Amino acid sequence: MAVRKDQERVTYAWMYGAQARKDGKERAVPAYWQEHADAWLQGFDGVAVDGFGKIKTVNGEIVLEFG
């Protein structure tokens, strides 16, 4: 159970890092994410989190499918 919770935190750190890049924020890990700084920076840099494989992004095709 502890491993699962830790993996969730890593995933959330990655997602918040990716969102910070999209929002145009600077590449500085916020104090709240210091424990998972590596994952946050990977998200910011667009690098896949270990074990998750290739990053998939939303593109124009999916917008047309649901638009």
PDB file of N, CA and C in Angstrom, residues 1-63:
ATOM      1  N   MET A   1       0.815  -1.193   0.000  1.00  0.00           N
ATOM      2  CA  MET A   1       0.000   0.000   0.000  1.00  0.00           C
ATOM      3  C   MET A   1       0.860   1.259   0.000  1.00  0.00           C
ATOM      4  N   ALA A   2       1.951   1.238   0.769  1.00  0.00           N
ATOM      5  CA  ALA A   2       2.835   2.413   0.838  1.00  0.00           C
ATOM      6  C   ALA A   2       3.483   2.689  -0.508  1.00  0.00           C
ATOM      7  N   VAL A   3       3.811   1.636  -1.238  1.00  0.00           N
ATOM      8  CA  VAL A   3       4.423   1.811  -2.562  1.00  0.00           C
ATOM      9  C   VAL A   3       3.439   2.483  -3.500  1.00  0.00           C
ATOM     10  N   ARG A   4       2.189   2.088  -3.425  1.00  0.00           N
ATOM     11  CA  ARG A   4       1.162   2.668  -4.286  1.00  0.00           C
ATOM     12  C   ARG A   4       0.988   4.162  -3.992  1.00  0.00           C
ATOM     13  N   LYS A   5       0.937   4.524  -2.714  1.00  0.00           N
ATOM     14  CA  LYS A   5       0.785   5.938  -2.348  1.00  0.00           C
ATOM     15  C   LYS A   5       1.988   6.755  -2.805  1.00  0.00           C
ATOM     16  N   ASP A   6       3.180   6.183  -2.675  1.00  0.00           N
ATOM     17  CA  ASP A   6       4.377   6.884  -3.120  1.00  0.00           C
ATOM     18  C   ASP A   6       4.341   7.085  -4.637  1.00  0.00           C
ATOM     19  N   GLN A   7       3.893   6.070  -5.370  1.00  0.00           N
ATOM     20  CA  GLN A   7       3.796   6.183  -6.823  1.00  0.00           C
ATOM     21  C   GLN A   7       2.771   7.247  -7.213  1.00  0.00           C
ATOM     22  N   GLU A   8       1.685   7.339  -6.460  1.00  0.00           N
ATOM     23  CA  GLU A   8       0.694   8.384  -6.717  1.00  0.00           C
ATOM     24  C   GLU A   8       1.313   9.765  -6.540  1.00  0.00           C
ATOM     25  N   ARG A   9       2.096   9.929  -5.482  1.00  0.00           N
ATOM     26  CA  ARG A   9       2.736  11.228  -5.234  1.00  0.00           C
ATOM     27  C   ARG A   9       3.707  11.587  -6.345  1.00  0.00           C
ATOM     28  N   VAL A  10       4.461  10.599  -6.827  1.00  0.00           N
ATOM     29  CA  VAL A  10       5.384  10.827  -7.937  1.00  0.00           C
ATOM     30  C   VAL A  10       4.611  11.245  -9.183  1.00  0.00           C
ATOM     31  N   THR A  11       3.512  10.565  -9.443  1.00  0.00           N
ATOM     32  CA  THR A  11       2.690  10.888 -10.611  1.00  0.00           C
ATOM     33  C   THR A  11       2.132  12.302 -10.515  1.00  0.00           C
ATOM     34  N   TYR A  12       1.627  12.667  -9.333  1.00  0.00           N
ATOM     35  CA  TYR A  12       1.103  14.015  -9.160  1.00  0.00           C
ATOM     36  C   TYR A  12       2.205  15.063  -9.271  1.00  0.00           C
ATOM     37  N   ALA A  13       3.370  14.796  -8.741  1.00  0.00           N
ATOM     38  CA  ALA A  13       4.489  15.735  -8.873  1.00  0.00           C
ATOM     39  C   ALA A  13       4.817  15.950 -10.338  1.00  0.00           C
ATOM     40  N   TRP A  14       4.820  14.856 -11.106  1.00  0.00           N
ATOM     41  CA  TRP A  14       5.103  14.941 -12.550  1.00  0.00           C
ATOM     42  C   TRP A  14       4.046  15.788 -13.249  1.00  0.00           C
ATOM     43  N   MET A  15       2.778  15.541 -12.924  1.00  0.00           N
ATOM     44  CA  MET A  15       1.690  16.278 -13.573  1.00  0.00           C
ATOM     45  C   MET A  15       1.747  17.771 -13.237  1.00  0.00           C
ATOM     46  N   TYR A  16       2.031  18.086 -11.989  1.00  0.00           N
ATOM     47  CA  TYR A  16       2.123  19.498 -11.612  1.00  0.00           C
ATOM     48  C   TYR A  16       3.320  20.173 -12.276  1.00  0.00           C
ATOM     49  N   GLY A  17       4.408  19.441 -12.450  1.00  0.00           N
ATOM     50  CA  GLY A  17       5.559  19.990 -13.172  1.00  0.00           C
ATOM     51  C   GLY A  17       5.222  20.279 -14.620  1.00  0.00           C
ATOM     52  N   ALA A  18       4.517  19.342 -15.257  1.00  0.00           N
ATOM     53  CA  ALA A  18       4.112  19.544 -16.652  1.00  0.00           C
ATOM     54  C   ALA A  18       3.173  20.739 -16.774  1.00  0.00           C
ATOM     55  N   GLN A  19       2.257  20.887 -15.828  1.00  0.00           N
ATOM     56  CA  GLN A  19       1.332  22.015 -15.864  1.00  0.00           C
ATOM     57  C   GLN A  19       2.058  23.338 -15.639  1.00  0.00           C
ATOM     58  N   ALA A  20       3.055  23.337 -14.785  1.00  0.00           N
ATOM     59  CA  ALA A  20       3.830  24.562 -14.539  1.00  0.00           C
ATOM     60  C   ALA A  20       4.516  25.024 -15.825  1.00  0.00           C
ATOM     61  N   ARG A  21       5.039  24.069 -16.610  1.00  0.00           N
ATOM     62  CA  ARG A  21       5.667  24.429 -17.890  1.00  0.00           C
ATOM     63  C   ARG A  21       4.633  25.040 -18.824  1.00  0.00           C
ATOM     64  N   LYS A  22       3.452  24.428 -18.895  1.00  0.00           N
ATOM     65  CA  LYS A  22       2.397  24.941 -19.768  1.00  0.00           C
ATOM     66  C   LYS A  22       1.947  26.330 -19.340  1.00  0.00           C
ATOM     67  N   ASP A  23       1.966  26.588 -18.039  1.00  0.00           N
ATOM     68  CA  ASP A  23       1.553  27.893 -17.513  1.00  0.00           C
ATOM     69  C   ASP A  23       2.643  28.953 -17.635  1.00  0.00           C
ATOM     70  N   GLY A  24       3.815  28.558 -18.127  1.00  0.00           N
ATOM     71  CA  GLY A  24       4.896  29.510 -18.318  1.00  0.00           C
ATOM     72  C   GLY A  24       5.650  29.862 -17.045  1.00  0.00           C
ATOM     73  N   LYS A  25       5.553  29.028 -16.038  1.00  0.00           N
ATOM     74  CA  LYS A  25       6.256  29.293 -14.787  1.00  0.00           C
ATOM     75  C   LYS A  25       7.724  28.905 -14.912  1.00  0.00           C
ATOM     76  N   GLU A  26       8.534  29.399 -13.993  1.00  0.00           N
ATOM     77  CA  GLU A  26       9.963  29.093 -14.044  1.00  0.00           C
ATOM     78  C   GLU A  26      10.236  27.662 -13.604  1.00  0.00           C
ATOM     79  N   ARG A  27      11.394  27.156 -13.999  1.00  0.00           N
ATOM     80  CA  ARG A  27      11.781  25.774 -13.705  1.00  0.00           C
ATOM     81  C   ARG A  27      12.396  25.686 -12.312  1.00  0.00           C
ATOM     82  N   ALA A  28      11.595  25.930 -11.310  1.00  0.00           N
ATOM     83  CA  ALA A  28      12.035  25.844  -9.916  1.00  0.00           C
ATOM     84  C   ALA A  28      11.008  25.010  -9.166  1.00  0.00           C
ATOM     85  N   VAL A  29      11.461  23.972  -8.530  1.00  0.00           N
ATOM     86  CA  VAL A  29      10.555  23.064  -7.816  1.00  0.00           C
ATOM     87  C   VAL A  29       9.984  23.779  -6.595  1.00  0.00           C
ATOM     88  N   PRO A  30       8.660  23.861  -6.497  1.00  0.00           N
ATOM     89  CA  PRO A  30       8.052  24.480  -5.310  1.00  0.00           C
ATOM     90  C   PRO A  30       8.388  23.686  -4.046  1.00  0.00           C
ATOM     91  N   ALA A  31       8.377  24.353  -2.930  1.00  0.00           N
ATOM     92  CA  ALA A  31       8.736  23.719  -1.656  1.00  0.00           C
ATOM     93  C   ALA A  31       7.888  22.474  -1.383  1.00  0.00           C
ATOM     94  N   TYR A  32       6.617  22.516  -1.752  1.00  0.00           N
ATOM     95  CA  TYR A  32       5.721  21.392  -1.487  1.00  0.00           C
ATOM     96  C   TYR A  32       6.176  20.111  -2.183  1.00  0.00           C
ATOM     97  N   TRP A  33       6.841  20.235  -3.348  1.00  0.00           N
ATOM     98  CA  TRP A  33       7.236  19.068  -4.138  1.00  0.00           C
ATOM     99  C   TRP A  33       8.701  18.699  -3.963  1.00  0.00           C
ATOM    100  N   GLN A  34       9.409  19.257  -2.984  1.00  0.00           N
ATOM    101  CA  GLN A  34      10.836  18.973  -2.814  1.00  0.00           C
ATOM    102  C   GLN A  34      11.124  17.481  -2.638  1.00  0.00           C
ATOM    103  N   GLU A  35      10.243  16.766  -1.962  1.00  0.00           N
ATOM    104  CA  GLU A  35      10.457  15.331  -1.745  1.00  0.00           C
ATOM    105  C   GLU A  35      10.469  14.557  -3.060  1.00  0.00           C
ATOM    106  N   HIS A  36       9.728  15.051  -4.051  1.00  0.00           N
ATOM    107  CA  HIS A  36       9.640  14.396  -5.355  1.00  0.00           C
ATOM    108  C   HIS A  36      10.119  15.350  -6.457  1.00  0.00           C
ATOM    109  N   ALA A  37      11.202  16.046  -6.184  1.00  0.00           N
ATOM    110  CA  ALA A  37      11.721  17.047  -7.115  1.00  0.00           C
ATOM    111  C   ALA A  37      12.093  16.448  -8.469  1.00  0.00           C
ATOM    112  N   ASP A  38      12.650  15.247  -8.476  1.00  0.00           N
ATOM    113  CA  ASP A  38      13.032  14.619  -9.747  1.00  0.00           C
ATOM    114  C   ASP A  38      11.825  14.428 -10.646  1.00  0.00           C
ATOM    115  N   ALA A  39      10.727  13.926 -10.094  1.00  0.00           N
ATOM    116  CA  ALA A  39       9.517  13.704 -10.888  1.00  0.00           C
ATOM    117  C   ALA A  39       8.949  15.037 -11.371  1.00  0.00           C
ATOM    118  N   TRP A  40       8.968  16.059 -10.509  1.00  0.00           N
ATOM    119  CA  TRP A  40       8.452  17.373 -10.892  1.00  0.00           C
ATOM    120  C   TRP A  40       9.243  17.927 -12.073  1.00  0.00           C
ATOM    121  N   LEU A  41      10.561  17.816 -11.993  1.00  0.00           N
ATOM    122  CA  LEU A  41      11.404  18.329 -13.074  1.00  0.00           C
ATOM    123  C   LEU A  41      11.235  17.515 -14.355  1.00  0.00           C
ATOM    124  N   GLN A  42      11.029  16.206 -14.224  1.00  0.00           N
ATOM    125  CA  GLN A  42      10.779  15.396 -15.416  1.00  0.00           C
ATOM    126  C   GLN A  42       9.494  15.856 -16.098  1.00  0.00           C
ATOM    127  N   GLY A  43       8.478  16.133 -15.315  1.00  0.00           N
ATOM    128  CA  GLY A  43       7.230  16.639 -15.886  1.00  0.00           C
ATOM    129  C   GLY A  43       7.430  17.985 -16.543  1.00  0.00           C
ATOM    130  N   PHE A  44       8.189  18.842 -15.895  1.00  0.00           N
ATOM    131  CA  PHE A  44       8.448  20.174 -16.447  1.00  0.00           C
ATOM    132  C   PHE A  44       9.197  20.074 -17.772  1.00  0.00           C
ATOM    133  N   ASP A  45      10.139  19.139 -17.837  1.00  0.00           N
ATOM    134  CA  ASP A  45      10.966  18.985 -19.041  1.00  0.00           C
ATOM    135  C   ASP A  45      10.323  18.114 -20.108  1.00  0.00           C
ATOM    136  N   GLY A  46       9.169  17.519 -19.809  1.00  0.00           N
ATOM    137  CA  GLY A  46       8.488  16.675 -20.777  1.00  0.00           C
ATOM    138  C   GLY A  46       9.087  15.290 -20.906  1.00  0.00           C
ATOM    139  N   VAL A  47       9.780  14.842 -19.877  1.00  0.00           N
ATOM    140  CA  VAL A  47      10.393  13.515 -19.863  1.00  0.00           C
ATOM    141  C   VAL A  47       9.414  12.554 -19.203  1.00  0.00           C
ATOM    142  N   ALA A  48       9.286  11.353 -19.762  1.00  0.00           N
ATOM    143  CA  ALA A  48       8.373  10.366 -19.192  1.00  0.00           C
ATOM    144  C   ALA A  48       8.846   9.949 -17.805  1.00  0.00           C
ATOM    145  N   VAL A  49       7.905   9.729 -16.912  1.00  0.00           N
ATOM    146  CA  VAL A  49       8.211   9.238 -15.582  1.00  0.00           C
ATOM    147  C   VAL A  49       8.634   7.787 -15.711  1.00  0.00           C
ATOM    148  N   ASP A  50       9.629   7.378 -14.946  1.00  0.00           N
ATOM    149  CA  ASP A  50      10.107   5.997 -14.993  1.00  0.00           C
ATOM    150  C   ASP A  50       8.944   5.025 -14.855  1.00  0.00           C
ATOM    151  N   GLY A  51       8.872   4.091 -15.793  1.00  0.00           N
ATOM    152  CA  GLY A  51       7.837   3.069 -15.738  1.00  0.00           C
ATOM    153  C   GLY A  51       6.558   3.428 -16.471  1.00  0.00           C
ATOM    154  N   PHE A  52       6.455   4.647 -16.998  1.00  0.00           N
ATOM    155  CA  PHE A  52       5.233   5.030 -17.686  1.00  0.00           C
ATOM    156  C   PHE A  52       5.382   5.056 -19.203  1.00  0.00           C
ATOM    157  N   GLY A  53       6.571   4.850 -19.711  1.00  0.00           N
ATOM    158  CA  GLY A  53       6.745   4.815 -21.158  1.00  0.00           C
ATOM    159  C   GLY A  53       6.649   6.182 -21.795  1.00  0.00           C
ATOM    160  N   LYS A  54       6.217   6.200 -23.046  1.00  0.00           N
ATOM    161  CA  LYS A  54       6.156   7.422 -23.839  1.00  0.00           C
ATOM    162  C   LYS A  54       5.010   8.328 -23.384  1.00  0.00           C
ATOM    163  N   ILE A  55       5.270   9.628 -23.407  1.00  0.00           N
ATOM    164  CA  ILE A  55       4.256  10.610 -23.046  1.00  0.00           C
ATOM    165  C   ILE A  55       3.320  10.780 -24.234  1.00  0.00           C
ATOM    166  N   LYS A  56       2.040  10.722 -23.969  1.00  0.00           N
ATOM    167  CA  LYS A  56       1.044  10.941 -25.017  1.00  0.00           C
ATOM    168  C   LYS A  56       0.457  12.324 -24.821  1.00  0.00           C
ATOM    169  N   THR A  57       0.361  13.068 -25.908  1.00  0.00           N
ATOM    170  CA  THR A  57      -0.192  14.410 -25.822  1.00  0.00           C
ATOM    171  C   THR A  57      -1.490  14.472 -26.622  1.00  0.00           C
ATOM    172  N   VAL A  58      -2.329  15.400 -26.258  1.00  0.00           N
ATOM    173  CA  VAL A  58      -3.565  15.614 -27.001  1.00  0.00           C
ATOM    174  C   VAL A  58      -3.209  16.374 -28.260  1.00  0.00           C
ATOM    175  N   ASN A  59      -3.707  15.899 -29.377  1.00  0.00           N
ATOM    176  CA  ASN A  59      -3.432  16.596 -30.627  1.00  0.00           C
ATOM    177  C   ASN A  59      -4.735  17.002 -31.302  1.00  0.00           C
ATOM    178  N   GLY A  60      -4.626  17.596 -32.442  1.00  0.00           N
ATOM    179  CA  GLY A  60      -5.794  18.090 -33.165  1.00  0.00           C
ATOM    180  C   GLY A  60      -6.783  17.007 -33.546  1.00  0.00           C
ATOM    181  N   GLU A  61      -6.311  15.797 -33.785  1.00  0.00           N
ATOM    182  CA  GLU A  61      -7.198  14.718 -34.202  1.00  0.00           C
ATOM    183  C   GLU A  61      -8.225  14.395 -33.121  1.00  0.00           C
ATOM    184  N   ILE A  62      -7.788  14.298 -31.894  1.00  0.00           N
ATOM    185  CA  ILE A  62      -8.727  13.951 -30.824  1.00  0.00           C
ATOM    186  C   ILE A  62      -9.698  15.097 -30.576  1.00  0.00           C
ATOM    187  N   VAL A  63      -9.269  16.317 -30.764  1.00  0.00           N
ATOM    188  CA  VAL A  63     -10.165  17.448 -30.606  1.00  0.00           C
ATOM    189  C   VAL A  63     -11.253  17.384 -31.666  1.00  0.00           C
TER     190      VAL A  63
END
